[in-house]
Amino acid sequence: MSGKLELLLLQLLSALRSDVSDYCDLETVDQGTSLVAQDGSMASIVRFHGAKSIVGRDAFEVMIDRLTASITPFYKQRGHALQVVFRRDLDATATLEENAAQQRASAARMGLAINDLISESVHAYSEYVYEEDCFLVFWSRPSLLDPVEGKMATEANTKFRRESKWPSTADAQNLLRPISYLRDRHISFVSTIVDDLNSSNMGCAADLLNVGEALREVRASVYGEYTPKNWRPAIPGTQIPLRWKDDSVEHDASGLLYPSLPSQIMVGQAQIGDRKNLRLPDPTTVRIGSRVYAPLIVTVPPRDPQYFNSLFNSLNRAETQEAGRRRALPYAISFMLESDGLSGLSTMIQSVFGNVLAFTSEQNRDINLSLKALQERKRDGMSVTKFRIAAMTWASHSDEGLKELALRKSKLWRTLSGWGQLDASERTGNPMRALQSCGVGLTPTHIGTPCPAPLNDAIAMLPLSRPTSCFTRGS
């Protein structure tokens, strides 16, 4: 009885998000490239390297049209979502060392004693080179299934548990969480768009990550300093780590199976700022490890949507201090595009604004005209997406770092607000949820304020035109 009570209390605390691991919604993996969330949603992570050639305005508009045509068939109904995360960090030492290792190997084969020169080049370039990453996270939610499929999946799961006497696994991965009826829809969604991105017509480079690499990038997006390049999770297909069974639940087999993904990903404590805490007085910031993060959310969408290059160039000019050197601003920005952005909006407009704003006919007319324009574009075959944006910057956890963080947040806030005349806010309600939304693939949800946006307009704002090398490795 005490074991069941303990399990119930653990579930309650998880729902209240009392621990940092509660901010990772991943459950297990499925086959080679799909992650599975606790609600059954499937995700695949793609590393987007960029465009293989310099993209002009005309070429980028053609890219937008082709990508819109590729995504539109999947966005006709609710259930699909695409998260795009672009990160720029000041510390590119790991990438420079990776290239240097190849140079040292080549020099050794040729009998050249130039290791000192190679090490010196790493030190010199580290002052000018930045670490850039762009990831596309494809989500397929259980809402894609019709009621019959959902019922059949639940019944099959229940039958298997009963016949096989499957034990409870409160502190391990639920290997029965993947929904077989959702798998084919998800694979089709991912493969179609990735193939189009890599096609000669699109001219981009994108790699679909296997589950081990994907989970490594999920963890590195929050705990970069604790995540080495060769880190790999304990997941189905790898050796089960031996753990001591020390819980009081008799039929719980957590110690005999793979550890839960949140316990492997969220490995360090997080601390939200408090005005009473002299070491972390800003309640809108979060400290993780040796870094303090300052997240922002977009509350009002851009009135004049602009390409991402405009924001990138503005942030590139927002200089900051790092170890006594002037460097560009470190930041991460997360976009979420969910399918069927007009779902329920028309009814809400008519029921709420039709009554509340009945006396202000001019405002009512403007709202109705905006909604009508979106509905006409949807009738013409254009998908309308539910669009959200969040961003964050960071600094080291020190007295000087906290002062620099306040300046960096101010510059990010000001630059972001000038990008298409949007409104941003530091009042996120929960800074950890905002940080979670800026991470790569931690959750299928997003804290940003949703707005309905035509799919092609939303895609035009994504970081898809950054150039890349034709070679994935080497210097």
PDB file of N, CA and C in Angstrom, residues 366-410:
ATOM      1  N   ASP A 366     -12.712  45.360 -38.073  1.00  0.00           N
ATOM      2  CA  ASP A 366     -11.311  45.064 -38.380  1.00  0.00           C
ATOM      3  C   ASP A 366     -10.975  43.607 -38.075  1.00  0.00           C
ATOM      4  N   ILE A 367     -11.463  43.118 -36.920  1.00  0.00           N
ATOM      5  CA  ILE A 367     -11.199  41.728 -36.544  1.00  0.00           C
ATOM      6  C   ILE A 367     -11.825  40.775 -37.549  1.00  0.00           C
ATOM      7  N   ASN A 368     -13.064  41.046 -37.927  1.00  0.00           N
ATOM      8  CA  ASN A 368     -13.755  40.178 -38.876  1.00  0.00           C
ATOM      9  C   ASN A 368     -13.088  40.192 -40.243  1.00  0.00           C
ATOM     10  N   LEU A 369     -12.596  41.364 -40.661  1.00  0.00           N
ATOM     11  CA  LEU A 369     -11.915  41.453 -41.945  1.00  0.00           C
ATOM     12  C   LEU A 369     -10.613  40.646 -41.926  1.00  0.00           C
ATOM     13  N   SER A 370      -9.883  40.710 -40.818  1.00  0.00           N
ATOM     14  CA  SER A 370      -8.639  39.938 -40.705  1.00  0.00           C
ATOM     15  C   SER A 370      -8.925  38.446 -40.754  1.00  0.00           C
ATOM     16  N   LEU A 371      -9.940  38.018 -40.005  1.00  0.00           N
ATOM     17  CA  LEU A 371     -10.306  36.602 -39.993  1.00  0.00           C
ATOM     18  C   LEU A 371     -10.799  36.169 -41.366  1.00  0.00           C
ATOM     19  N   LYS A 372     -11.575  37.019 -42.026  1.00  0.00           N
ATOM     20  CA  LYS A 372     -12.096  36.681 -43.351  1.00  0.00           C
ATOM     21  C   LYS A 372     -10.958  36.515 -44.354  1.00  0.00           C
ATOM     22  N   ALA A 373      -9.937  37.376 -44.255  1.00  0.00           N
ATOM     23  CA  ALA A 373      -8.795  37.274 -45.170  1.00  0.00           C
ATOM     24  C   ALA A 373      -8.070  35.947 -44.990  1.00  0.00           C
ATOM     25  N   LEU A 374      -7.891  35.526 -43.723  1.00  0.00           N
ATOM     26  CA  LEU A 374      -7.237  34.240 -43.463  1.00  0.00           C
ATOM     27  C   LEU A 374      -8.078  33.081 -43.972  1.00  0.00           C
ATOM     28  N   GLN A 375      -9.402  33.165 -43.780  1.00  0.00           N
ATOM     29  CA  GLN A 375     -10.275  32.090 -44.238  1.00  0.00           C
ATOM     30  C   GLN A 375     -10.284  31.992 -45.762  1.00  0.00           C
ATOM     31  N   GLU A 376     -10.220  33.132 -46.441  1.00  0.00           N
ATOM     32  CA  GLU A 376     -10.186  33.107 -47.906  1.00  0.00           C
ATOM     33  C   GLU A 376      -8.892  32.469 -48.400  1.00  0.00           C
ATOM     34  N   ARG A 377      -7.776  32.767 -47.737  1.00  0.00           N
ATOM     35  CA  ARG A 377      -6.512  32.158 -48.129  1.00  0.00           C
ATOM     36  C   ARG A 377      -6.528  30.659 -47.877  1.00  0.00           C
ATOM     37  N   LYS A 378      -7.212  30.247 -46.805  1.00  0.00           N
ATOM     38  CA  LYS A 378      -7.334  28.817 -46.535  1.00  0.00           C
ATOM     39  C   LYS A 378      -8.196  28.131 -47.581  1.00  0.00           C
ATOM     40  N   ARG A 379      -9.290  28.796 -48.019  1.00  0.00           N
ATOM     41  CA  ARG A 379     -10.141  28.237 -49.070  1.00  0.00           C
ATOM     42  C   ARG A 379      -9.390  28.118 -50.389  1.00  0.00           C
ATOM     43  N   ASP A 380      -8.453  29.036 -50.616  1.00  0.00           N
ATOM     44  CA  ASP A 380      -7.662  28.995 -51.848  1.00  0.00           C
ATOM     45  C   ASP A 380      -6.567  27.941 -51.809  1.00  0.00           C
ATOM     46  N   GLY A 381      -6.499  27.175 -50.738  1.00  0.00           N
ATOM     47  CA  GLY A 381      -5.509  26.104 -50.622  1.00  0.00           C
ATOM     48  C   GLY A 381      -4.316  26.436 -49.765  1.00  0.00           C
ATOM     49  N   MET A 382      -4.250  27.642 -49.220  1.00  0.00           N
ATOM     50  CA  MET A 382      -3.127  28.032 -48.364  1.00  0.00           C
ATOM     51  C   MET A 382      -3.402  27.616 -46.922  1.00  0.00           C
ATOM     52  N   SER A 383      -2.452  26.902 -46.329  1.00  0.00           N
ATOM     53  CA  SER A 383      -2.610  26.492 -44.932  1.00  0.00           C
ATOM     54  C   SER A 383      -2.343  27.670 -44.008  1.00  0.00           C
ATOM     55  N   VAL A 384      -3.098  27.720 -42.922  1.00  0.00           N
ATOM     56  CA  VAL A 384      -2.892  28.720 -41.885  1.00  0.00           C
ATOM     57  C   VAL A 384      -2.348  27.995 -40.658  1.00  0.00           C
ATOM     58  N   THR A 385      -1.196  28.439 -40.177  1.00  0.00           N
ATOM     59  CA  THR A 385      -0.522  27.757 -39.084  1.00  0.00           C
ATOM     60  C   THR A 385      -0.674  28.530 -37.779  1.00  0.00           C
ATOM     61  N   LYS A 386      -0.598  27.819 -36.676  1.00  0.00           N
ATOM     62  CA  LYS A 386      -0.540  28.446 -35.351  1.00  0.00           C
ATOM     63  C   LYS A 386       0.931  28.709 -35.057  1.00  0.00           C
ATOM     64  N   PHE A 387       1.319  29.972 -35.026  1.00  0.00           N
ATOM     65  CA  PHE A 387       2.723  30.388 -35.028  1.00  0.00           C
ATOM     66  C   PHE A 387       3.106  30.952 -33.664  1.00  0.00           C
ATOM     67  N   ARG A 388       4.237  30.489 -33.121  1.00  0.00           N
ATOM     68  CA  ARG A 388       4.734  30.957 -31.825  1.00  0.00           C
ATOM     69  C   ARG A 388       6.240  31.198 -31.915  1.00  0.00           C
ATOM     70  N   ILE A 389       6.718  32.164 -31.130  1.00  0.00           N
ATOM     71  CA  ILE A 389       8.151  32.489 -31.119  1.00  0.00           C
ATOM     72  C   ILE A 389       8.603  32.727 -29.671  1.00  0.00           C
ATOM     73  N   ALA A 390       9.774  32.202 -29.333  1.00  0.00           N
ATOM     74  CA  ALA A 390      10.423  32.484 -28.052  1.00  0.00           C
ATOM     75  C   ALA A 390      11.920  32.604 -28.307  1.00  0.00           C
ATOM     76  N   ALA A 391      12.619  33.302 -27.433  1.00  0.00           N
ATOM     77  CA  ALA A 391      14.060  33.489 -27.594  1.00  0.00           C
ATOM     78  C   ALA A 391      14.705  33.595 -26.218  1.00  0.00           C
ATOM     79  N   MET A 392      16.022  33.438 -26.182  1.00  0.00           N
ATOM     80  CA  MET A 392      16.740  33.600 -24.910  1.00  0.00           C
ATOM     81  C   MET A 392      18.199  33.930 -25.192  1.00  0.00           C
ATOM     82  N   THR A 393      18.839  34.540 -24.215  1.00  0.00           N
ATOM     83  CA  THR A 393      20.276  34.755 -24.219  1.00  0.00           C
ATOM     84  C   THR A 393      20.824  34.292 -22.887  1.00  0.00           C
ATOM     85  N   TRP A 394      22.135  34.325 -22.715  1.00  0.00           N
ATOM     86  CA  TRP A 394      22.721  33.781 -21.490  1.00  0.00           C
ATOM     87  C   TRP A 394      24.069  34.427 -21.212  1.00  0.00           C
ATOM     88  N   ALA A 395      24.565  34.192 -20.010  1.00  0.00           N
ATOM     89  CA  ALA A 395      25.880  34.676 -19.578  1.00  0.00           C
ATOM     90  C   ALA A 395      26.352  33.776 -18.450  1.00  0.00           C
ATOM     91  N   SER A 396      27.602  33.939 -18.057  1.00  0.00           N
ATOM     92  CA  SER A 396      28.147  33.122 -16.972  1.00  0.00           C
ATOM     93  C   SER A 396      27.553  33.550 -15.630  1.00  0.00           C
ATOM     94  N   HIS A 397      27.510  32.604 -14.680  1.00  0.00           N
ATOM     95  CA  HIS A 397      26.961  32.897 -13.357  1.00  0.00           C
ATOM     96  C   HIS A 397      28.045  33.491 -12.478  1.00  0.00           C
ATOM     97  N   SER A 398      28.203  34.800 -12.563  1.00  0.00           N
ATOM     98  CA  SER A 398      29.152  35.552 -11.752  1.00  0.00           C
ATOM     99  C   SER A 398      28.598  36.967 -11.624  1.00  0.00           C
ATOM    100  N   ASP A 399      29.198  37.755 -10.770  1.00  0.00           N
ATOM    101  CA  ASP A 399      28.722  39.130 -10.599  1.00  0.00           C
ATOM    102  C   ASP A 399      28.812  39.906 -11.902  1.00  0.00           C
ATOM    103  N   GLU A 400      29.928  39.773 -12.594  1.00  0.00           N
ATOM    104  CA  GLU A 400      30.074  40.454 -13.882  1.00  0.00           C
ATOM    105  C   GLU A 400      29.147  39.848 -14.922  1.00  0.00           C
ATOM    106  N   GLY A 401      28.987  38.513 -14.854  1.00  0.00           N
ATOM    107  CA  GLY A 401      28.113  37.839 -15.809  1.00  0.00           C
ATOM    108  C   GLY A 401      26.666  38.288 -15.679  1.00  0.00           C
ATOM    109  N   LEU A 402      26.185  38.475 -14.452  1.00  0.00           N
ATOM    110  CA  LEU A 402      24.806  38.906 -14.243  1.00  0.00           C
ATOM    111  C   LEU A 402      24.585  40.318 -14.771  1.00  0.00           C
ATOM    112  N   LYS A 403      25.589  41.185 -14.603  1.00  0.00           N
ATOM    113  CA  LYS A 403      25.477  42.523 -15.172  1.00  0.00           C
ATOM    114  C   LYS A 403      25.458  42.466 -16.693  1.00  0.00           C
ATOM    115  N   GLU A 404      26.303  41.608 -17.244  1.00  0.00           N
ATOM    116  CA  GLU A 404      26.340  41.465 -18.704  1.00  0.00           C
ATOM    117  C   GLU A 404      25.048  40.848 -19.221  1.00  0.00           C
ATOM    118  N   LEU A 405      24.463  39.924 -18.447  1.00  0.00           N
ATOM    119  CA  LEU A 405      23.215  39.292 -18.868  1.00  0.00           C
ATOM    120  C   LEU A 405      22.093  40.316 -18.971  1.00  0.00           C
ATOM    121  N   ALA A 406      22.021  41.230 -18.013  1.00  0.00           N
ATOM    122  CA  ALA A 406      20.989  42.274 -18.073  1.00  0.00           C
ATOM    123  C   ALA A 406      21.136  43.098 -19.347  1.00  0.00           C
ATOM    124  N   LEU A 407      22.375  43.386 -19.731  1.00  0.00           N
ATOM    125  CA  LEU A 407      22.621  44.146 -20.957  1.00  0.00           C
ATOM    126  C   LEU A 407      22.274  43.317 -22.187  1.00  0.00           C
ATOM    127  N   ARG A 408      22.641  42.039 -22.158  1.00  0.00           N
ATOM    128  CA  ARG A 408      22.346  41.166 -23.304  1.00  0.00           C
ATOM    129  C   ARG A 408      20.842  40.987 -23.496  1.00  0.00           C
ATOM    130  N   LYS A 409      20.130  40.801 -22.379  1.00  0.00           N
ATOM    131  CA  LYS A 409      18.676  40.657 -22.495  1.00  0.00           C
ATOM    132  C   LYS A 409      18.053  41.924 -23.064  1.00  0.00           C
ATOM    133  N   SER A 410      18.525  43.077 -22.628  1.00  0.00           N
ATOM    134  CA  SER A 410      18.014  44.340 -23.130  1.00  0.00           C
ATOM    135  C   SER A 410      18.246  44.470 -24.632  1.00  0.00           C
TER     136      SER A 410
END
